[in-house]
Amino acid sequence: MNSDISITNCLPVEDMALSAVPSLSYITITGDTITDIGPMEAYHAGRDRTTLDAHGQLALPGLVNAHSHAAMTLFRGLADDLDLSTWLHTYIFPAEAQWVSEEMVYWCSKLAAAEMVLGGITTVADGYFFEHAAAKAFAEVGMRSVAAQALVDFPVPGVPDPTKGLTTCAEFISTWKDKNPLITPALFAHSPYTCSPKNLVKAKQLANDAGVPLFIHLAETQYEIEIIPSPLGETPTRHLLETGILDANTVCVHCVWCTPADLDILAENNCSIVICPQSHAKLASGMAPLRAMLDRNIRVGLGTDGSASNNSLDIFREMDFCAKVQKMVCNDAVAVPAREILSCATDGGSTALLPSMHIGRLAPGQKADILLADIHRPHLQPFYTTDTMVYSGDPADVQTVLINGNIVVRDRVLQTCDLAEVMAKVRELAQHVGNQ
Ligand SMILES: [Zn+2]
C-alpha cells in the first residue's frame, strides 16, 4: 500500500498560466493525500520517501470519467451506426440478456479500468448489473470509482425477479459502504421510462438513507420526451420533479433534451448533470446544452458512456470533441473554453459526482490522484498552456498515474494487474458473442 512519495521536477497544472515560464516543482504525498507543492529550489528530500522524478512532465489532476458502463467493453464495435432505440432494443438489450454474467462483468470492467487508468482517468462513475463484480475489478486495478448497481422494472442479468431489484441495490450498497477507500457504492435507476415512479421513490429513499448518489439517465433522446407518461404534457424532468427524486444527491445523466425550464428545475433542486458528448453524437441523440447548464451554476461532469456507444473510454478525446461541438451548436467560438471543459473532467466532474471526494485539483489536502504526461512529444509542442491538453492531448501522453497515493501506472505499464491476462479473458468471452 502507500509509501510516502515525492514527485520531483514536474510542472504542476496551476503553474501553466498563459505565456508564463513554467518552473520545475515538487509534489509531496503523505499516505493518500497531497501535503505540499512548491518550486524545486525549496525541495528537501525527506527520509523514507519514494522519489518519482518526473523529468519535466506535466502533472495534472487525475481525470474523472463521470458516466460509464465499464463492462460494455465486451460490446465495443458489436453494433455501430444505429440510432439509440434500434441499438438498445435490437442489439444491446438482447446481447446483455445472453452474455452478461458475473464473470463477464468482472473481466470486462477490469479491461475498461485498465484502458481508463492508462489514459489518465483515476475515477469512474459506473452503473451496471452485477456491479459488485465491477467494484471488485476497479478495486483490484486500484482505480477510484462511484459504482452503482442498476435498477429497472423488468428482469435483467443478476436480477431475474424485478421485485428483488431494490433489495439487490441495498445489499450492494451495504456490502461496499465505507469498506474500501476507493469504492463509493451508489444506485443507478436506469431512466424515467424503465423505472416506475413507485420504484424511483423507493430508490431515492434508499440512496438518501445510505448517503450515496442516485444516478438516472434523463432526457437522452427526443423519443423519450414522447413516451414518458405525461398527462399534463410535461417533460421527463418535470416527471422526476413530481416524483420527488430531484435533490443534491441526484445525478442526471445526458439531459440532451432538457428545455431551459427543465434546467431551471435541475438548478433549483441542486441536481448534478453528466453529459456524454461523443455517445450523444454517435447515437444521433442530439447535443446537450452545456453552456446553459454552466450558466445556471449546475455541477457538470463529462462521461464517455459505455464503450459500445463511443467507442473508447478516452476523456482527452471527449474534452476535445465537447469543446468543439459546443462552439458549433452555439455558433460561438468561446462558448465553452478549454479551461471550463478541463474542469468538467477534473474538479467540476468530481463535485458533480460527490462533493466530499476531495479530488480533481492539485492542492494540499486533496487526495493524491495525479497523472504525469509527457509534453515533449511532437503533437504537444510547443506547449504554451494546459489548453493544449484539451485540444491535443492523448491517452498515450500519460506516463505515470497515482491514485489515492499509490502508483497504478508507471512509465506506461499497469502495475496492479496482468493486462495480457485481462485481454485474453475478454477475447475468450468475445469469441462466443462474435460467433452468434
Ligand atoms: Zn449510460
Short mmCIF file of C-alpha atoms and ligand atoms in Angstrom, two decimals:
data_model
loop_
_atom_site.label_atom_id
_atom_site.label_comp_id
_atom_site.label_asym_id
_atom_site.label_seq_id
_atom_site.Cartn_x
_atom_site.Cartn_y
_atom_site.Cartn_z
CA MET A 1 0.00 0.00 0.00
CA ASN A 2 1.03 3.67 0.22
CA SER A 3 4.55 4.61 1.00
CA ASP A 4 5.05 8.36 1.11
CA ILE A 5 6.05 9.70 -2.29
CA SER A 6 7.70 12.85 -3.57
CA ILE A 7 7.21 13.74 -7.23
CA THR A 8 10.11 15.94 -8.31
CA ASN A 9 10.84 18.02 -11.41
CA CYS A 10 7.22 18.21 -12.56
CA LEU A 11 5.17 21.06 -13.99
CA PRO A 12 2.01 21.21 -11.88
CA VAL A 13 -1.01 22.40 -13.78
CA GLU A 14 -1.51 25.55 -11.67
CA ASP A 15 1.85 26.81 -12.95
CA MET A 16 0.87 26.64 -16.59
CA ALA A 17 -0.75 30.04 -16.96
CA LEU A 18 -0.77 31.52 -20.42
CA SER A 19 2.70 32.73 -21.50
CA ALA A 20 4.22 32.01 -18.08
CA VAL A 21 7.62 30.34 -17.99
CA PRO A 22 6.86 27.17 -16.06
CA SER A 23 9.13 26.34 -13.18
CA LEU A 24 10.00 22.82 -12.10
CA SER A 25 8.19 21.86 -8.94
CA TYR A 26 7.75 19.11 -6.41
CA ILE A 27 4.63 17.50 -5.00
CA THR A 28 4.81 15.61 -1.71
CA ILE A 29 2.30 12.95 -0.87
CA THR A 30 1.76 11.54 2.59
CA GLY A 31 -0.36 8.43 2.65
CA ASP A 32 -3.27 9.10 0.30
CA THR A 33 -3.09 12.90 0.40
CA ILE A 34 -1.15 15.70 -1.29
CA THR A 35 0.65 17.56 1.51
CA ASP A 36 2.80 20.13 -0.25
CA ILE A 37 3.58 21.63 -3.65
CA GLY A 38 6.41 24.05 -4.28
CA PRO A 39 9.33 25.04 -6.50
CA MET A 40 12.26 22.62 -6.76
CA GLU A 41 14.57 25.22 -5.18
CA ALA A 42 12.62 24.80 -1.94
CA TYR A 43 12.57 20.99 -2.04
CA HIS A 44 14.15 18.96 0.75
CA ALA A 45 14.20 15.21 0.21
CA GLY A 46 12.72 13.56 3.29
CA ARG A 47 13.86 10.23 4.59
CA ASP A 48 11.75 7.12 3.95
CA ARG A 49 10.18 8.67 0.88
CA THR A 50 9.96 7.20 -2.59
CA THR A 51 11.10 9.79 -5.14
CA LEU A 52 9.46 9.86 -8.53
CA ASP A 53 11.49 12.05 -10.88
CA ALA A 54 9.05 13.43 -13.47
CA HIS A 55 11.84 14.75 -15.73
CA GLY A 56 9.82 17.82 -16.69
CA GLN A 57 6.50 16.07 -17.26
CA LEU A 58 3.21 17.88 -16.73
CA ALA A 59 1.36 16.98 -13.52
CA LEU A 60 -2.42 17.11 -13.91
CA PRO A 61 -5.15 16.08 -11.51
CA GLY A 62 -6.40 12.60 -12.43
CA LEU A 63 -9.26 12.73 -14.93
CA VAL A 64 -12.82 11.85 -13.95
CA ASN A 65 -15.00 9.76 -16.25
CA ALA A 66 -18.34 10.75 -14.76
CA HIS A 67 -20.51 8.18 -16.55
CA SER A 68 -19.77 4.76 -17.94
CA HIS A 69 -20.94 1.18 -18.14
CA ALA A 70 -17.49 -0.34 -17.94
CA ALA A 71 -18.40 -3.96 -18.65
CA MET A 72 -19.77 -2.97 -22.05
CA THR A 73 -16.22 -3.23 -23.39
CA LEU A 74 -17.43 -6.68 -24.50
CA PHE A 75 -19.85 -5.00 -26.91
CA ARG A 76 -17.42 -2.43 -28.33
CA GLY A 77 -17.88 -2.41 -32.09
CA LEU A 78 -20.66 -5.01 -31.98
CA ALA A 79 -23.44 -2.72 -33.23
CA ASP A 80 -22.24 0.55 -34.70
CA ASP A 81 -24.04 3.14 -36.83
CA LEU A 82 -27.52 2.72 -35.35
CA ASP A 83 -29.98 5.07 -33.66
CA LEU A 84 -30.36 4.64 -29.91
CA SER A 85 -33.70 2.84 -29.97
CA THR A 86 -32.58 0.23 -32.56
CA TRP A 87 -29.15 -0.06 -30.94
CA LEU A 88 -30.65 -0.61 -27.50
CA HIS A 89 -33.67 -2.79 -28.24
CA THR A 90 -32.44 -4.84 -31.22
CA TYR A 91 -28.81 -5.33 -30.23
CA ILE A 92 -27.71 -4.29 -26.75
CA PHE A 93 -30.60 -5.49 -24.54
CA PRO A 94 -30.64 -8.96 -26.24
CA ALA A 95 -26.84 -9.21 -26.08
CA GLU A 96 -26.90 -8.25 -22.42
CA ALA A 97 -29.61 -10.80 -21.68
CA GLN A 98 -27.48 -13.52 -23.27
CA TRP A 99 -23.91 -12.61 -22.34
CA VAL A 100 -23.85 -10.58 -19.14
CA SER A 101 -22.72 -12.68 -16.19
CA GLU A 102 -20.76 -12.08 -13.02
CA GLU A 103 -17.61 -13.34 -14.77
CA MET A 104 -18.21 -11.13 -17.82
CA VAL A 105 -18.73 -8.01 -15.68
CA TYR A 106 -15.57 -8.71 -13.69
CA TRP A 107 -13.21 -9.22 -16.65
CA CYS A 108 -14.75 -6.63 -18.97
CA SER A 109 -14.81 -3.99 -16.20
CA LYS A 110 -11.19 -4.81 -15.46
CA LEU A 111 -10.31 -4.25 -19.12
CA ALA A 112 -12.18 -0.94 -19.02
CA ALA A 113 -10.37 0.08 -15.82
CA ALA A 114 -7.02 -0.75 -17.43
CA GLU A 115 -7.89 1.31 -20.52
CA MET A 116 -9.01 4.21 -18.35
CA VAL A 117 -6.08 4.38 -15.93
CA LEU A 118 -3.58 4.05 -18.78
CA GLY A 119 -5.33 7.10 -20.26
CA GLY A 120 -5.09 9.14 -17.05
CA ILE A 121 -8.62 8.51 -15.74
CA THR A 122 -8.38 7.96 -11.99
CA THR A 123 -12.09 8.00 -11.10
CA VAL A 124 -15.03 6.44 -12.90
CA ALA A 125 -18.74 6.62 -12.14
CA ASP A 126 -20.07 3.28 -13.31
CA GLY A 127 -23.54 1.79 -13.49
CA TYR A 128 -24.34 -1.78 -14.48
CA PHE A 129 -25.61 -5.23 -13.48
CA PHE A 130 -23.55 -7.45 -11.14
CA GLU A 131 -21.94 -4.19 -10.01
CA HIS A 132 -20.21 -5.98 -7.11
CA ALA A 133 -18.05 -7.71 -9.74
CA ALA A 134 -17.26 -4.34 -11.35
CA ALA A 135 -16.42 -2.80 -7.97
CA LYS A 136 -14.09 -5.73 -7.25
CA ALA A 137 -12.36 -5.20 -10.62
CA PHE A 138 -11.94 -1.44 -10.02
CA ALA A 139 -10.55 -2.05 -6.53
CA GLU A 140 -8.06 -4.62 -7.84
CA VAL A 141 -6.84 -2.26 -10.56
CA GLY A 142 -6.53 0.44 -7.87
CA MET A 143 -8.98 2.79 -9.55
CA ARG A 144 -11.33 5.11 -7.65
CA SER A 145 -14.98 4.57 -8.50
CA VAL A 146 -18.51 5.53 -7.72
CA ALA A 147 -20.00 2.16 -8.53
CA ALA A 148 -23.77 1.97 -8.93
CA GLN A 149 -25.97 -1.12 -9.06
CA ALA A 150 -28.57 -0.82 -11.83
CA LEU A 151 -32.31 -0.85 -11.18
CA VAL A 152 -35.09 -1.35 -13.76
CA ASP A 153 -38.65 -2.70 -13.69
CA PHE A 154 -38.02 -5.79 -15.83
CA PRO A 155 -35.85 -8.93 -15.41
CA VAL A 156 -32.15 -8.25 -16.01
CA PRO A 157 -28.90 -10.22 -15.61
CA GLY A 158 -28.37 -10.97 -11.94
CA VAL A 159 -31.90 -9.89 -11.01
CA PRO A 160 -34.33 -12.23 -12.82
CA ASP A 161 -37.14 -11.19 -10.46
CA PRO A 162 -37.59 -7.40 -10.79
CA THR A 163 -39.32 -7.23 -7.39
CA LYS A 164 -35.88 -8.03 -5.92
CA GLY A 165 -34.19 -5.08 -7.67
CA LEU A 166 -34.19 -2.71 -4.69
CA THR A 167 -33.06 -5.46 -2.32
CA THR A 168 -30.13 -6.18 -4.64
CA CYS A 169 -29.23 -2.45 -4.63
CA ALA A 170 -29.50 -2.28 -0.84
CA GLU A 171 -27.27 -5.34 -0.41
CA PHE A 172 -24.72 -3.91 -2.85
CA ILE A 173 -24.61 -0.58 -1.00
CA SER A 174 -24.24 -2.14 2.44
CA THR A 175 -21.52 -4.50 1.16
CA TRP A 176 -19.35 -1.65 -0.11
CA LYS A 177 -20.23 1.36 2.04
CA ASP A 178 -17.11 2.51 3.94
CA LYS A 179 -15.35 -0.77 3.13
CA ASN A 180 -12.70 0.38 0.64
CA PRO A 181 -11.38 3.96 0.33
CA LEU A 182 -11.50 3.67 -3.46
CA ILE A 183 -15.10 2.50 -3.79
CA THR A 184 -18.20 4.60 -3.19
CA PRO A 185 -21.32 2.49 -3.77
CA ALA A 186 -24.32 4.13 -5.41
CA LEU A 187 -27.64 3.39 -7.10
CA PHE A 188 -28.35 3.67 -10.81
CA ALA A 189 -32.05 3.89 -11.61
CA HIS A 190 -31.82 3.38 -15.36
CA SER A 191 -34.30 6.01 -16.60
CA PRO A 192 -37.77 7.50 -16.16
CA TYR A 193 -39.03 5.15 -18.88
CA THR A 194 -37.67 1.91 -17.37
CA CYS A 195 -38.40 2.65 -13.69
CA SER A 196 -41.90 3.27 -12.34
CA PRO A 197 -42.48 6.34 -10.14
CA LYS A 198 -43.08 3.96 -7.21
CA ASN A 199 -39.69 2.32 -7.72
CA LEU A 200 -37.97 5.68 -8.20
CA VAL A 201 -39.33 6.97 -4.88
CA LYS A 202 -38.10 3.85 -3.09
CA ALA A 203 -34.72 4.04 -4.83
CA LYS A 204 -34.35 7.68 -3.78
CA GLN A 205 -35.22 6.83 -0.21
CA LEU A 206 -32.66 4.03 -0.20
CA ALA A 207 -29.92 6.24 -1.69
CA ASN A 208 -30.58 9.14 0.69
CA ASP A 209 -30.80 6.90 3.76
CA ALA A 210 -27.42 5.40 2.80
CA GLY A 211 -25.96 8.82 1.89
CA VAL A 212 -24.97 7.70 -1.62
CA PRO A 213 -25.67 9.25 -5.03
CA LEU A 214 -28.62 8.25 -7.21
CA PHE A 215 -27.84 8.26 -10.93
CA ILE A 216 -30.51 8.33 -13.61
CA HIS A 217 -30.44 8.70 -17.41
CA LEU A 218 -32.62 11.69 -18.27
CA ALA A 219 -33.89 13.26 -21.50
CA GLU A 220 -31.34 11.44 -23.64
CA THR A 221 -33.43 11.33 -26.80
CA GLN A 222 -36.35 13.09 -28.40
CA TYR A 223 -38.16 9.75 -28.32
CA GLU A 224 -38.03 9.76 -24.51
CA ILE A 225 -39.96 13.03 -24.50
CA GLU A 226 -42.75 11.33 -26.44
CA ILE A 227 -43.03 8.15 -24.38
CA ILE A 228 -42.79 9.48 -20.85
CA PRO A 229 -46.13 9.33 -19.00
CA SER A 230 -47.22 12.94 -19.28
CA PRO A 231 -50.90 13.56 -18.63
CA LEU A 232 -50.18 17.28 -18.43
CA GLY A 233 -47.89 17.34 -21.45
CA GLU A 234 -44.89 17.63 -19.21
CA THR A 235 -41.26 16.71 -19.78
CA PRO A 236 -39.26 13.82 -18.27
CA THR A 237 -37.58 16.35 -15.94
CA ARG A 238 -40.95 17.58 -14.66
CA HIS A 239 -41.96 13.95 -14.28
CA LEU A 240 -38.95 13.37 -11.99
CA LEU A 241 -39.70 16.59 -10.11
CA GLU A 242 -43.24 15.45 -9.44
CA THR A 243 -41.99 12.01 -8.47
CA GLY A 244 -39.93 13.80 -5.82
CA ILE A 245 -36.49 12.41 -6.58
CA LEU A 246 -34.63 15.59 -7.56
CA ASP A 247 -32.18 16.85 -4.96
CA ALA A 248 -28.46 17.48 -4.40
CA ASN A 249 -27.87 13.74 -4.26
CA THR A 250 -29.29 13.09 -7.74
CA VAL A 251 -27.02 12.92 -10.77
CA CYS A 252 -28.92 13.26 -14.05
CA VAL A 253 -27.07 11.77 -17.00
CA HIS A 254 -27.36 13.12 -20.57
CA CYS A 255 -30.04 15.90 -20.32
CA VAL A 256 -29.73 16.41 -24.09
CA TRP A 257 -33.38 17.37 -24.48
CA CYS A 258 -33.80 19.38 -21.30
CA THR A 259 -35.60 22.65 -22.01
CA PRO A 260 -34.47 25.90 -20.36
CA ALA A 261 -37.32 25.43 -17.87
CA ASP A 262 -36.09 21.87 -17.18
CA LEU A 263 -32.58 23.18 -16.50
CA ASP A 264 -34.08 25.75 -14.12
CA ILE A 265 -35.73 22.87 -12.25
CA LEU A 266 -32.45 20.92 -12.04
CA ALA A 267 -30.61 24.04 -10.84
CA GLU A 268 -33.27 24.94 -8.26
CA ASN A 269 -33.15 21.42 -6.88
CA ASN A 270 -29.33 21.44 -6.78
CA CYS A 271 -29.01 18.35 -9.01
CA SER A 272 -25.81 17.45 -10.87
CA ILE A 273 -25.60 16.64 -14.57
CA VAL A 274 -23.24 14.43 -16.56
CA ILE A 275 -23.03 14.75 -20.33
CA CYS A 276 -21.51 12.25 -22.77
CA PRO A 277 -20.96 14.24 -25.99
CA GLN A 278 -19.43 11.51 -28.17
CA SER A 279 -22.08 8.97 -27.22
CA HIS A 280 -24.79 11.56 -27.92
CA ALA A 281 -23.26 12.21 -31.33
CA LYS A 282 -22.72 8.56 -32.28
CA LEU A 283 -26.32 7.64 -31.47
CA ALA A 284 -27.56 10.89 -33.04
CA SER A 285 -29.35 11.70 -29.79
CA GLY A 286 -28.56 15.42 -30.02
CA MET A 287 -26.17 17.70 -28.18
CA ALA A 288 -26.52 18.65 -24.54
CA PRO A 289 -26.81 22.40 -23.82
CA LEU A 290 -23.62 22.62 -21.74
CA ARG A 291 -23.35 26.42 -21.80
CA ALA A 292 -26.88 26.78 -20.46
CA MET A 293 -26.10 24.27 -17.70
CA LEU A 294 -22.92 26.06 -16.60
CA ASP A 295 -24.68 29.44 -16.74
CA ARG A 296 -27.09 28.09 -14.12
CA ASN A 297 -24.15 27.02 -11.89
CA ILE A 298 -25.13 23.39 -12.26
CA ARG A 299 -22.31 20.98 -11.41
CA VAL A 300 -21.48 19.23 -14.69
CA GLY A 301 -19.27 16.20 -15.30
CA LEU A 302 -18.03 14.68 -18.54
CA GLY A 303 -18.51 10.98 -19.29
CA THR A 304 -17.67 8.57 -22.05
CA ASP A 305 -20.76 6.38 -21.53
CA GLY A 306 -20.16 2.69 -22.28
CA SER A 307 -17.65 1.74 -24.95
CA ALA A 308 -20.43 0.23 -27.09
CA SER A 309 -21.63 3.75 -27.92
CA ASN A 310 -18.45 5.81 -28.06
CA ASN A 311 -16.35 3.54 -28.68
CA SER A 312 -13.43 4.41 -26.44
CA LEU A 313 -13.00 5.34 -22.80
CA ASP A 314 -10.86 8.35 -23.59
CA ILE A 315 -11.51 11.59 -21.71
CA PHE A 316 -8.95 13.53 -23.78
CA ARG A 317 -10.94 12.83 -26.94
CA GLU A 318 -14.16 13.59 -25.04
CA MET A 319 -12.86 17.01 -23.93
CA ASP A 320 -11.70 17.95 -27.43
CA PHE A 321 -14.95 16.84 -29.05
CA CYS A 322 -17.09 18.51 -26.39
CA ALA A 323 -15.32 21.86 -26.71
CA LYS A 324 -15.60 21.89 -30.49
CA VAL A 325 -19.20 20.75 -30.70
CA GLN A 326 -20.31 23.37 -28.17
CA LYS A 327 -18.70 26.04 -30.35
CA MET A 328 -20.55 24.67 -33.35
CA VAL A 329 -24.01 24.36 -31.76
CA CYS A 330 -23.72 27.75 -30.07
CA ASN A 331 -22.21 29.31 -33.20
CA ASP A 332 -19.75 30.88 -30.80
CA ALA A 333 -16.03 30.07 -30.66
CA VAL A 334 -15.83 30.99 -26.97
CA ALA A 335 -19.00 29.08 -25.99
CA VAL A 336 -17.24 26.79 -23.51
CA PRO A 337 -13.50 27.48 -23.30
CA ALA A 338 -10.96 24.70 -22.80
CA ARG A 339 -10.45 25.60 -19.12
CA GLU A 340 -14.12 25.01 -18.37
CA ILE A 341 -14.08 21.69 -20.23
CA LEU A 342 -10.98 20.61 -18.28
CA SER A 343 -12.82 21.49 -15.08
CA CYS A 344 -15.76 19.28 -16.11
CA ALA A 345 -13.23 16.46 -16.47
CA THR A 346 -11.48 17.13 -13.13
CA ASP A 347 -12.70 19.14 -10.13
CA GLY A 348 -16.11 20.02 -11.58
CA GLY A 349 -16.71 16.41 -12.57
CA SER A 350 -15.79 15.08 -9.16
CA THR A 351 -18.05 17.61 -7.43
CA ALA A 352 -20.88 16.58 -9.73
CA LEU A 353 -20.49 13.01 -8.50
CA LEU A 354 -19.87 13.61 -4.82
CA PRO A 355 -18.57 16.86 -3.30
CA SER A 356 -16.82 15.04 -0.46
CA MET A 357 -14.30 13.09 -2.56
CA HIS A 358 -11.61 15.83 -2.39
CA ILE A 359 -10.21 15.04 -5.81
CA GLY A 360 -9.78 16.92 -9.08
CA ARG A 361 -7.23 19.55 -8.07
CA LEU A 362 -3.53 19.58 -7.30
CA ALA A 363 -3.50 21.19 -3.87
CA PRO A 364 -2.56 20.25 -0.31
CA GLY A 365 -5.40 18.36 1.34
CA GLN A 366 -6.62 16.82 -1.91
CA LYS A 367 -6.38 13.07 -2.46
CA ALA A 368 -3.27 12.13 -4.42
CA ASP A 369 -4.90 11.26 -7.76
CA ILE A 370 -2.32 12.57 -10.24
CA LEU A 371 -1.24 11.90 -13.80
CA LEU A 372 2.13 12.76 -15.28
CA ALA A 373 2.05 13.48 -19.01
CA ASP A 374 4.99 13.69 -21.38
CA ILE A 375 4.51 17.02 -23.13
CA HIS A 376 7.74 16.66 -25.11
CA ARG A 377 6.01 14.86 -27.94
CA PRO A 378 5.54 16.29 -31.46
CA HIS A 379 1.78 16.86 -31.20
CA LEU A 380 2.19 18.80 -27.92
CA GLN A 381 4.98 21.14 -28.98
CA PRO A 382 5.27 23.99 -28.36
CA PHE A 383 3.40 23.85 -25.06
CA TYR A 384 2.11 27.28 -24.07
CA THR A 385 -0.78 26.39 -21.75
CA THR A 386 -2.76 23.44 -20.41
CA ASP A 387 -5.41 24.20 -23.03
CA THR A 388 -3.09 22.19 -25.27
CA MET A 389 -4.01 19.06 -23.33
CA VAL A 390 -7.70 19.63 -24.09
CA TYR A 391 -7.24 20.03 -27.83
CA SER A 392 -4.12 17.92 -28.50
CA GLY A 393 -3.75 15.57 -25.52
CA ASP A 394 -3.87 11.83 -25.97
CA PRO A 395 -4.04 8.89 -23.53
CA ALA A 396 -0.62 7.78 -24.78
CA ASP A 397 0.88 11.00 -23.39
CA VAL A 398 0.15 9.70 -19.89
CA GLN A 399 3.27 8.09 -18.45
CA THR A 400 2.55 7.66 -14.75
CA VAL A 401 -0.64 7.61 -12.71
CA LEU A 402 -1.11 7.77 -8.96
CA ILE A 403 -4.44 7.04 -7.33
CA ASN A 404 -5.00 7.58 -3.61
CA GLY A 405 -1.23 7.87 -3.20
CA ASN A 406 -0.48 4.57 -4.93
CA ILE A 407 1.44 4.21 -8.21
CA VAL A 408 -1.00 2.43 -10.52
CA VAL A 409 0.73 3.14 -13.85
CA ARG A 410 4.47 3.72 -14.13
CA ASP A 411 6.19 4.53 -17.42
CA ARG A 412 3.02 3.41 -19.23
CA VAL A 413 2.97 -0.01 -17.55
CA LEU A 414 -0.01 -1.01 -15.41
CA GLN A 415 1.40 -2.01 -12.03
CA THR A 416 -1.63 -3.59 -10.44
CA CYS A 417 -2.72 -6.43 -12.69
CA ASP A 418 -1.64 -8.61 -15.59
CA LEU A 419 -3.01 -6.74 -18.62
CA ALA A 420 -2.24 -9.60 -21.03
CA GLU A 421 -4.33 -11.95 -18.89
CA VAL A 422 -7.24 -9.48 -18.77
CA MET A 423 -7.23 -9.02 -22.55
CA ALA A 424 -7.01 -12.77 -23.14
CA LYS A 425 -10.04 -13.37 -20.88
CA VAL A 426 -12.11 -10.70 -22.68
CA ARG A 427 -11.12 -12.09 -26.11
CA GLU A 428 -12.25 -15.52 -24.92
CA LEU A 429 -15.64 -14.10 -23.86
CA ALA A 430 -15.93 -12.14 -27.12
CA GLN A 431 -15.41 -15.27 -29.22
CA HIS A 432 -18.86 -16.54 -28.18
CA VAL A 433 -20.50 -13.17 -28.86
CA GLY A 434 -18.88 -12.88 -32.28
CA ASN A 435 -19.99 -16.40 -33.25
CA GLN A 436 -23.68 -15.55 -32.87
ZN ZN B 1 -25.39 5.47 -19.70
#
